[in-house]
PDB file of C-alpha atoms and ligand atoms in Angstrom:
ATOM      1  CA  MET A   1      63.827  35.214 202.811  1.00  0.00           C
ATOM      2  CA  ARG A   2      62.898  33.517 199.526  1.00  0.00           C
ATOM      3  CA  LEU A   3      59.639  31.591 199.771  1.00  0.00           C
ATOM      4  CA  ASN A   4      61.244  28.306 198.618  1.00  0.00           C
ATOM      5  CA  LYS A   5      63.932  28.610 201.309  1.00  0.00           C
ATOM      6  CA  TYR A   6      61.319  29.433 203.946  1.00  0.00           C
ATOM      7  CA  ILE A   7      59.415  26.237 203.063  1.00  0.00           C
ATOM      8  CA  ALA A   8      62.601  24.117 202.975  1.00  0.00           C
ATOM      9  CA  HIS A   9      63.747  25.480 206.335  1.00  0.00           C
ATOM     10  CA  ALA A  10      60.426  24.550 207.874  1.00  0.00           C
ATOM     11  CA  GLY A  11      61.347  20.933 207.083  1.00  0.00           C
ATOM     12  CA  ILE A  12      58.524  20.447 204.571  1.00  0.00           C
ATOM     13  CA  THR A  13      60.632  19.596 201.532  1.00  0.00           C
ATOM     14  CA  SER A  14      63.688  20.681 199.555  1.00  0.00           C
ATOM     15  CA  ARG A  15      63.998  24.100 197.949  1.00  0.00           C
ATOM     16  CA  ARG A  16      63.670  22.561 194.499  1.00  0.00           C
ATOM     17  CA  LYS A  17      60.478  20.684 195.417  1.00  0.00           C
ATOM     18  CA  ALA A  18      59.183  23.866 197.086  1.00  0.00           C
ATOM     19  CA  ASP A  19      59.588  25.648 193.738  1.00  0.00           C
ATOM     20  CA  GLU A  20      57.456  22.954 192.111  1.00  0.00           C
ATOM     21  CA  LEU A  21      54.753  23.414 194.761  1.00  0.00           C
ATOM     22  CA  ILE A  22      54.863  27.193 194.290  1.00  0.00           C
ATOM     23  CA  ALA A  23      54.641  26.909 190.489  1.00  0.00           C
ATOM     24  CA  ALA A  24      51.713  24.486 190.875  1.00  0.00           C
ATOM     25  CA  GLY A  25      49.776  27.099 192.867  1.00  0.00           C
ATOM     26  CA  LYS A  26      49.823  25.069 196.074  1.00  0.00           C
ATOM     27  CA  VAL A  27      51.358  27.757 198.261  1.00  0.00           C
ATOM     28  CA  ARG A  28      49.505  30.641 199.859  1.00  0.00           C
ATOM     29  CA  VAL A  29      51.064  33.572 201.672  1.00  0.00           C
ATOM     30  CA  SER A  30      48.654  35.391 203.967  1.00  0.00           C
ATOM     31  CA  GLY A  31      45.715  33.846 202.117  1.00  0.00           C
ATOM     32  CA  ARG A  32      46.885  34.674 198.584  1.00  0.00           C
ATOM     33  CA  VAL A  33      48.173  32.039 196.130  1.00  0.00           C
ATOM     34  CA  VAL A  34      51.758  32.885 195.164  1.00  0.00           C
ATOM     35  CA  THR A  35      53.178  31.360 191.973  1.00  0.00           C
ATOM     36  CA  GLU A  36      56.139  33.735 191.638  1.00  0.00           C
ATOM     37  CA  LEU A  37      59.307  31.719 192.261  1.00  0.00           C
ATOM     38  CA  GLY A  38      61.440  34.566 193.581  1.00  0.00           C
ATOM     39  CA  PHE A  39      58.794  35.719 196.088  1.00  0.00           C
ATOM     40  CA  ASP A  40      60.278  37.158 199.283  1.00  0.00           C
ATOM     41  CA  VAL A  41      58.700  36.347 202.637  1.00  0.00           C
ATOM     42  CA  ASP A  42      58.888  39.004 205.301  1.00  0.00           C
ATOM     43  CA  GLU A  43      60.474  37.222 208.242  1.00  0.00           C
ATOM     44  CA  GLY A  44      59.490  39.972 210.627  1.00  0.00           C
ATOM     45  CA  GLY A  45      56.409  37.948 211.499  1.00  0.00           C
ATOM     46  CA  GLY A  46      52.762  38.342 210.670  1.00  0.00           C
ATOM     47  CA  VAL A  47      52.886  36.255 207.467  1.00  0.00           C
ATOM     48  CA  ALA A  48      51.017  32.971 207.318  1.00  0.00           C
ATOM     49  CA  VAL A  49      52.383  30.497 204.780  1.00  0.00           C
ATOM     50  CA  GLU A  50      50.262  27.516 203.791  1.00  0.00           C
ATOM     51  CA  VAL A  51      51.333  24.537 201.667  1.00  0.00           C
ATOM     52  CA  ASP A  52      48.476  22.459 200.292  1.00  0.00           C
ATOM     53  CA  GLY A  53      46.150  24.175 202.743  1.00  0.00           C
ATOM     54  CA  GLN A  54      48.342  23.291 205.761  1.00  0.00           C
ATOM     55  CA  PRO A  55      49.837  26.181 207.723  1.00  0.00           C
ATOM     56  CA  ILE A  56      53.594  25.851 208.170  1.00  0.00           C
ATOM     57  CA  LEU A  57      55.595  27.246 211.023  1.00  0.00           C
ATOM     58  CA  PRO A  58      57.977  30.143 210.474  1.00  0.00           C
ATOM     59  CA  ALA A  59      61.466  29.078 209.501  1.00  0.00           C
ATOM     60  CA  ALA A  60      62.924  27.061 212.329  1.00  0.00           C
ATOM     61  CA  LYS A  61      66.510  27.300 213.411  1.00  0.00           C
ATOM     62  CA  LEU A  62      68.333  24.645 211.462  1.00  0.00           C
ATOM     63  CA  SER A  63      69.442  21.606 213.428  1.00  0.00           C
ATOM     64  CA  TYR A  64      71.738  18.792 212.439  1.00  0.00           C
ATOM     65  CA  ILE A  65      72.014  15.798 214.716  1.00  0.00           C
ATOM     66  CA  ALA A  66      74.015  12.569 214.793  1.00  0.00           C
ATOM     67  CA  LEU A  67      72.285   9.657 216.537  1.00  0.00           C
ATOM     68  CA  ASN A  68      73.755   6.263 217.415  1.00  0.00           C
ATOM     69  CA  LYS A  69      70.752   4.165 216.432  1.00  0.00           C
ATOM     70  CA  PRO A  70      70.343   1.050 218.586  1.00  0.00           C
ATOM     71  CA  LYS A  71      68.873  -2.192 217.239  1.00  0.00           C
ATOM     72  CA  GLY A  72      65.124  -2.481 216.969  1.00  0.00           C
ATOM     73  CA  TYR A  73      64.271   1.163 216.226  1.00  0.00           C
ATOM     74  CA  ILE A  74      62.854   1.893 212.823  1.00  0.00           C
ATOM     75  CA  THR A  75      63.919   4.881 210.748  1.00  0.00           C
ATOM     76  CA  THR A  76      60.714   6.794 210.172  1.00  0.00           C
ATOM     77  CA  THR A  77      58.948   9.760 211.747  1.00  0.00           C
ATOM     78  CA  SER A  78      55.865   7.716 212.688  1.00  0.00           C
ATOM     79  CA  ASP A  79      54.794   4.106 212.454  1.00  0.00           C
ATOM     80  CA  GLU A  80      51.177   3.045 212.058  1.00  0.00           C
ATOM     81  CA  ARG A  81      52.013  -0.337 213.626  1.00  0.00           C
ATOM     82  CA  GLY A  82      53.195   1.378 216.792  1.00  0.00           C
ATOM     83  CA  ARG A  83      56.799   0.186 216.589  1.00  0.00           C
ATOM     84  CA  ALA A  84      59.547   2.188 218.299  1.00  0.00           C
ATOM     85  CA  THR A  85      60.954   4.840 215.970  1.00  0.00           C
ATOM     86  CA  VAL A  86      64.220   6.775 216.083  1.00  0.00           C
ATOM     87  CA  MET A  87      62.185   9.930 216.786  1.00  0.00           C
ATOM     88  CA  GLU A  88      61.659   8.740 220.370  1.00  0.00           C
ATOM     89  CA  LEU A  89      65.414   8.924 220.880  1.00  0.00           C
ATOM     90  CA  VAL A  90      65.807  12.521 219.719  1.00  0.00           C
ATOM     91  CA  SER A  91      62.711  14.027 221.329  1.00  0.00           C
ATOM     92  CA  GLY A  92      64.959  16.137 223.573  1.00  0.00           C
ATOM     93  CA  ALA A  93      66.661  17.722 220.560  1.00  0.00           C
ATOM     94  CA  GLY A  94      63.665  19.984 219.768  1.00  0.00           C
ATOM     95  CA  GLY A  95      62.402  21.030 216.335  1.00  0.00           C
ATOM     96  CA  ARG A  96      60.665  19.026 213.651  1.00  0.00           C
ATOM     97  CA  LEU A  97      63.475  16.690 212.785  1.00  0.00           C
ATOM     98  CA  PHE A  98      63.396  13.887 210.260  1.00  0.00           C
ATOM     99  CA  PRO A  99      65.955  11.191 209.427  1.00  0.00           C
ATOM    100  CA  VAL A 100      68.307  11.628 206.466  1.00  0.00           C
ATOM    101  CA  GLY A 101      68.165   8.305 204.624  1.00  0.00           C
ATOM    102  CA  ARG A 102      67.558   5.150 206.610  1.00  0.00           C
ATOM    103  CA  LEU A 103      69.038   2.237 208.488  1.00  0.00           C
ATOM    104  CA  ASP A 104      67.294  -1.149 208.784  1.00  0.00           C
ATOM    105  CA  GLY A 105      65.706  -2.097 212.104  1.00  0.00           C
ATOM    106  CA  PRO A 106      68.539  -4.493 213.078  1.00  0.00           C
ATOM    107  CA  THR A 107      71.301  -2.122 211.870  1.00  0.00           C
ATOM    108  CA  THR A 108      72.974   0.135 214.428  1.00  0.00           C
ATOM    109  CA  GLY A 109      75.130   3.225 214.226  1.00  0.00           C
ATOM    110  CA  LEU A 110      75.295   6.660 212.690  1.00  0.00           C
ATOM    111  CA  LEU A 111      72.035   8.207 211.552  1.00  0.00           C
ATOM    112  CA  LEU A 112      71.741  11.911 210.762  1.00  0.00           C
ATOM    113  CA  LEU A 113      68.571  13.870 211.491  1.00  0.00           C
ATOM    114  CA  THR A 114      67.756  17.422 210.503  1.00  0.00           C
ATOM    115  CA  ASN A 115      64.942  19.870 209.851  1.00  0.00           C
ATOM    116  CA  ASP A 116      66.748  21.180 206.749  1.00  0.00           C
ATOM    117  CA  GLY A 117      64.984  19.798 203.673  1.00  0.00           C
ATOM    118  CA  ASP A 118      67.710  21.017 201.287  1.00  0.00           C
ATOM    119  CA  PHE A 119      70.465  19.334 203.256  1.00  0.00           C
ATOM    120  CA  ALA A 120      68.563  16.018 203.367  1.00  0.00           C
ATOM    121  CA  TYR A 121      67.838  16.199 199.644  1.00  0.00           C
ATOM    122  CA  ARG A 122      71.504  16.858 198.790  1.00  0.00           C
ATOM    123  CA  LEU A 123      72.774  14.087 201.038  1.00  0.00           C
ATOM    124  CA  THR A 124      70.455  11.412 199.749  1.00  0.00           C
ATOM    125  CA  HIS A 125      70.742  12.357 196.062  1.00  0.00           C
ATOM    126  CA  PRO A 126      72.687   9.621 194.172  1.00  0.00           C
ATOM    127  CA  LYS A 127      74.820  12.155 192.313  1.00  0.00           C
ATOM    128  CA  HIS A 128      76.504  13.248 195.551  1.00  0.00           C
ATOM    129  CA  GLU A 129      77.884   9.779 196.169  1.00  0.00           C
ATOM    130  CA  LEU A 130      78.848  10.426 199.764  1.00  0.00           C
ATOM    131  CA  VAL A 131      80.906   7.578 201.206  1.00  0.00           C
ATOM    132  CA  LYS A 132      79.147   5.561 203.888  1.00  0.00           C
ATOM    133  CA  THR A 133      81.283   3.317 206.079  1.00  0.00           C
ATOM    134  CA  TYR A 134      79.961   0.185 207.773  1.00  0.00           C
ATOM    135  CA  LEU A 135      81.404  -2.495 210.035  1.00  0.00           C
ATOM    136  CA  ALA A 136      79.839  -5.854 209.292  1.00  0.00           C
ATOM    137  CA  ARG A 137      80.160  -9.103 211.181  1.00  0.00           C
ATOM    138  CA  VAL A 138      80.030 -11.767 208.501  1.00  0.00           C
ATOM    139  CA  THR A 139      79.659 -15.546 208.670  1.00  0.00           C
ATOM    140  CA  GLY A 140      80.205 -18.081 205.893  1.00  0.00           C
ATOM    141  CA  ALA A 141      83.326 -18.957 203.946  1.00  0.00           C
ATOM    142  CA  MET A 142      85.137 -15.940 202.507  1.00  0.00           C
ATOM    143  CA  THR A 143      87.633 -16.258 199.649  1.00  0.00           C
ATOM    144  CA  GLU A 144      89.818 -13.851 197.678  1.00  0.00           C
ATOM    145  CA  ALA A 145      87.541 -14.387 194.672  1.00  0.00           C
ATOM    146  CA  LYS A 146      84.474 -13.391 196.706  1.00  0.00           C
ATOM    147  CA  LEU A 147      86.262 -10.313 198.043  1.00  0.00           C
ATOM    148  CA  ARG A 148      87.114  -9.322 194.470  1.00  0.00           C
ATOM    149  CA  ARG A 149      83.477  -9.705 193.430  1.00  0.00           C
ATOM    150  CA  LEU A 150      82.302  -7.626 196.391  1.00  0.00           C
ATOM    151  CA  ARG A 151      84.831  -4.926 195.485  1.00  0.00           C
ATOM    152  CA  ASN A 152      84.028  -4.856 191.771  1.00  0.00           C
ATOM    153  CA  GLY A 153      80.247  -5.143 192.007  1.00  0.00           C
ATOM    154  CA  VAL A 154      77.730  -7.905 192.682  1.00  0.00           C
ATOM    155  CA  ASP A 155      74.171  -8.432 191.503  1.00  0.00           C
ATOM    156  CA  ILE A 156      71.853  -7.801 194.460  1.00  0.00           C
ATOM    157  CA  GLY A 157      68.672  -8.648 192.573  1.00  0.00           C
ATOM    158  CA  GLY A 158      68.459  -6.715 189.319  1.00  0.00           C
ATOM    159  CA  TYR A 159      71.087  -4.164 190.339  1.00  0.00           C
ATOM    160  CA  VAL A 160      74.863  -4.459 190.142  1.00  0.00           C
ATOM    161  CA  THR A 161      76.600  -2.571 192.941  1.00  0.00           C
ATOM    162  CA  LYS A 162      79.257   0.048 192.165  1.00  0.00           C
ATOM    163  CA  PRO A 163      82.908  -0.478 193.146  1.00  0.00           C
ATOM    164  CA  ALA A 164      83.272  -0.678 196.924  1.00  0.00           C
ATOM    165  CA  VAL A 165      86.111  -0.746 199.439  1.00  0.00           C
ATOM    166  CA  ILE A 166      86.014  -4.023 201.377  1.00  0.00           C
ATOM    167  CA  GLU A 167      88.680  -4.674 204.031  1.00  0.00           C
ATOM    168  CA  ILE A 168      88.885  -7.511 206.537  1.00  0.00           C
ATOM    169  CA  VAL A 169      89.493  -5.852 209.893  1.00  0.00           C
ATOM    170  CA  LYS A 170      89.638  -9.019 211.983  1.00  0.00           C
ATOM    171  CA  ALA A 171      89.316 -12.713 211.227  1.00  0.00           C
ATOM    172  CA  GLY A 172      87.764 -14.637 214.131  1.00  0.00           C
ATOM    173  CA  GLU A 173      87.224 -18.366 214.454  1.00  0.00           C
ATOM    174  CA  HIS A 174      83.588 -18.287 213.332  1.00  0.00           C
ATOM    175  CA  SER A 175      83.168 -14.875 211.743  1.00  0.00           C
ATOM    176  CA  LEU A 176      84.922 -11.955 210.091  1.00  0.00           C
ATOM    177  CA  LEU A 177      84.760  -8.283 210.912  1.00  0.00           C
ATOM    178  CA  VAL A 178      84.680  -6.438 207.601  1.00  0.00           C
ATOM    179  CA  GLU A 179      84.809  -2.711 206.869  1.00  0.00           C
ATOM    180  CA  VAL A 180      82.641  -1.763 203.906  1.00  0.00           C
ATOM    181  CA  ARG A 181      82.724   1.607 202.187  1.00  0.00           C
ATOM    182  CA  ILE A 182      80.054   2.279 199.571  1.00  0.00           C
ATOM    183  CA  HIS A 183      78.922   5.376 197.680  1.00  0.00           C
ATOM    184  CA  GLU A 184      75.326   4.313 197.320  1.00  0.00           C
ATOM    185  CA  GLY A 185      72.481   3.273 199.559  1.00  0.00           C
ATOM    186  CA  LYS A 186      70.182   0.715 198.009  1.00  0.00           C
ATOM    187  CA  ASN A 187      67.731  -0.937 200.362  1.00  0.00           C
ATOM    188  CA  ARG A 188      69.613  -3.418 202.653  1.00  0.00           C
ATOM    189  CA  GLN A 189      72.583  -3.086 200.330  1.00  0.00           C
ATOM    190  CA  VAL A 190      75.367  -4.382 202.583  1.00  0.00           C
ATOM    191  CA  ARG A 191      73.356  -7.424 203.698  1.00  0.00           C
ATOM    192  CA  LYS A 192      72.403  -8.186 200.080  1.00  0.00           C
ATOM    193  CA  MET A 193      76.011  -7.803 198.848  1.00  0.00           C
ATOM    194  CA  PHE A 194      77.282 -10.465 201.248  1.00  0.00           C
ATOM    195  CA  ALA A 195      74.261 -12.683 200.559  1.00  0.00           C
ATOM    196  CA  ALA A 196      75.155 -12.471 196.849  1.00  0.00           C
ATOM    197  CA  VAL A 197      78.476 -14.227 197.592  1.00  0.00           C
ATOM    198  CA  GLY A 198      76.921 -16.795 199.935  1.00  0.00           C
ATOM    199  CA  CYS A 199      77.782 -15.088 203.236  1.00  0.00           C
ATOM    200  CA  ARG A 200      75.570 -13.666 205.971  1.00  0.00           C
ATOM    201  CA  VAL A 201      75.774 -10.367 207.846  1.00  0.00           C
ATOM    202  CA  THR A 202      74.913 -11.057 211.476  1.00  0.00           C
ATOM    203  CA  GLU A 203      75.639  -7.559 212.785  1.00  0.00           C
ATOM    204  CA  LEU A 204      75.864  -4.273 210.946  1.00  0.00           C
ATOM    205  CA  GLU A 205      76.915  -0.861 212.215  1.00  0.00           C
ATOM    206  CA  ARG A 206      77.333   2.362 210.233  1.00  0.00           C
ATOM    207  CA  THR A 207      80.466   4.062 211.542  1.00  0.00           C
ATOM    208  CA  ALA A 208      80.711   7.120 209.276  1.00  0.00           C
ATOM    209  CA  ILE A 209      78.952   9.215 206.665  1.00  0.00           C
ATOM    210  CA  GLY A 210      81.536  11.194 204.689  1.00  0.00           C
ATOM    211  CA  ASP A 211      83.857  12.681 207.306  1.00  0.00           C
ATOM    212  CA  VAL A 212      81.253  12.512 210.091  1.00  0.00           C
ATOM    213  CA  ARG A 213      82.201   9.683 212.424  1.00  0.00           C
ATOM    214  CA  LEU A 214      80.137   7.826 214.982  1.00  0.00           C
ATOM    215  CA  GLY A 215      83.118   7.953 217.365  1.00  0.00           C
ATOM    216  CA  ASN A 216      82.295   7.011 220.936  1.00  0.00           C
ATOM    217  CA  LEU A 217      78.674   8.189 220.924  1.00  0.00           C
ATOM    218  CA  LEU A 218      76.756   5.676 223.053  1.00  0.00           C
ATOM    219  CA  PRO A 219      73.830   3.688 221.565  1.00  0.00           C
ATOM    220  CA  GLY A 220      70.595   5.666 221.895  1.00  0.00           C
ATOM    221  CA  HIS A 221      72.490   8.944 222.402  1.00  0.00           C
ATOM    222  CA  TRP A 222      72.724  11.905 220.053  1.00  0.00           C
ATOM    223  CA  ARG A 223      74.928  14.938 219.608  1.00  0.00           C
ATOM    224  CA  LYS A 224      74.789  18.069 217.470  1.00  0.00           C
ATOM    225  CA  LEU A 225      76.999  18.088 214.398  1.00  0.00           C
ATOM    226  CA  THR A 226      79.693  20.752 214.517  1.00  0.00           C
ATOM    227  CA  SER A 227      79.474  23.509 211.894  1.00  0.00           C
ATOM    228  CA  ARG A 228      82.611  22.040 210.312  1.00  0.00           C
ATOM    229  CA  GLU A 229      80.877  18.658 209.982  1.00  0.00           C
ATOM    230  CA  VAL A 230      77.778  20.244 208.442  1.00  0.00           C
ATOM    231  CA  ALA A 231      79.953  22.145 205.959  1.00  0.00           C
ATOM    232  CA  SER A 232      81.888  18.963 205.097  1.00  0.00           C
ATOM    233  CA  LEU A 233      78.676  17.219 204.054  1.00  0.00           C
TER     234      LEU A 233
HETATM  235  N1  URA B 301      72.985  -1.791 204.275  1.00  0.00           N
HETATM  236  C1  URA B 301      72.133  -2.624 204.895  1.00  0.00           C
HETATM  237  O1  URA B 301      72.074  -3.810 204.582  1.00  0.00           O
HETATM  238  N2  URA B 301      71.362  -2.120 205.877  1.00  0.00           N
HETATM  239  C2  URA B 301      71.403  -0.827 206.265  1.00  0.00           C
HETATM  240  O2  URA B 301      70.680  -0.418 207.163  1.00  0.00           O
HETATM  241  C3  URA B 301      72.293   0.029 205.597  1.00  0.00           C
HETATM  242  C4  URA B 301      73.079  -0.479 204.610  1.00  0.00           C
END
């Protein structure tokens, strides 16, 4: 297996970033610095690969997981302040997983985790523009003009959002349930979009990423993605 793929599969980074590390002389194979980009690693065992002086485990079996993130868990692999992280919820899944992108602490719903650095890089890269679908409970007066602004793009603090699909799913007495489909993922984007038109998101759930749906996965539970889902992403 190519050295860059071996590093990416160990969950260290993407293949492209692995190439940069190799070219920079930061990778050793069995004690020797390797700067050759096409270098092949013998997977039969017995090779020790180090990145920046840290030994990395042989290529792990790739895993792709969908988690229904409950409120109050933060999307990170470790937290120095000791807060609960999503990793606690997937400890039974095995492997060195990490989250693909992030959801805010109060946001619930679909979060993907993997140990495949290439996959995570592709999914979070802006040029891939994967559609993310959210259900937002929104308070504050909504008007046709505000809906048009949300759909066309609003300034969320130095950044104007790209065209979005915004549909009212249900109008209650005190709040609206709104489906939001965006192709980008700026920090707290959905909350900031509604704030930009004078409304407030009181609950936010991500229901799909591309064709991968949250479905009836219970909060705090995870499932493996099917190979068809992985291929679709
Ligand atoms: N938009 C938000 O406001 N929060 C999230 O977690 C994701 C999208």
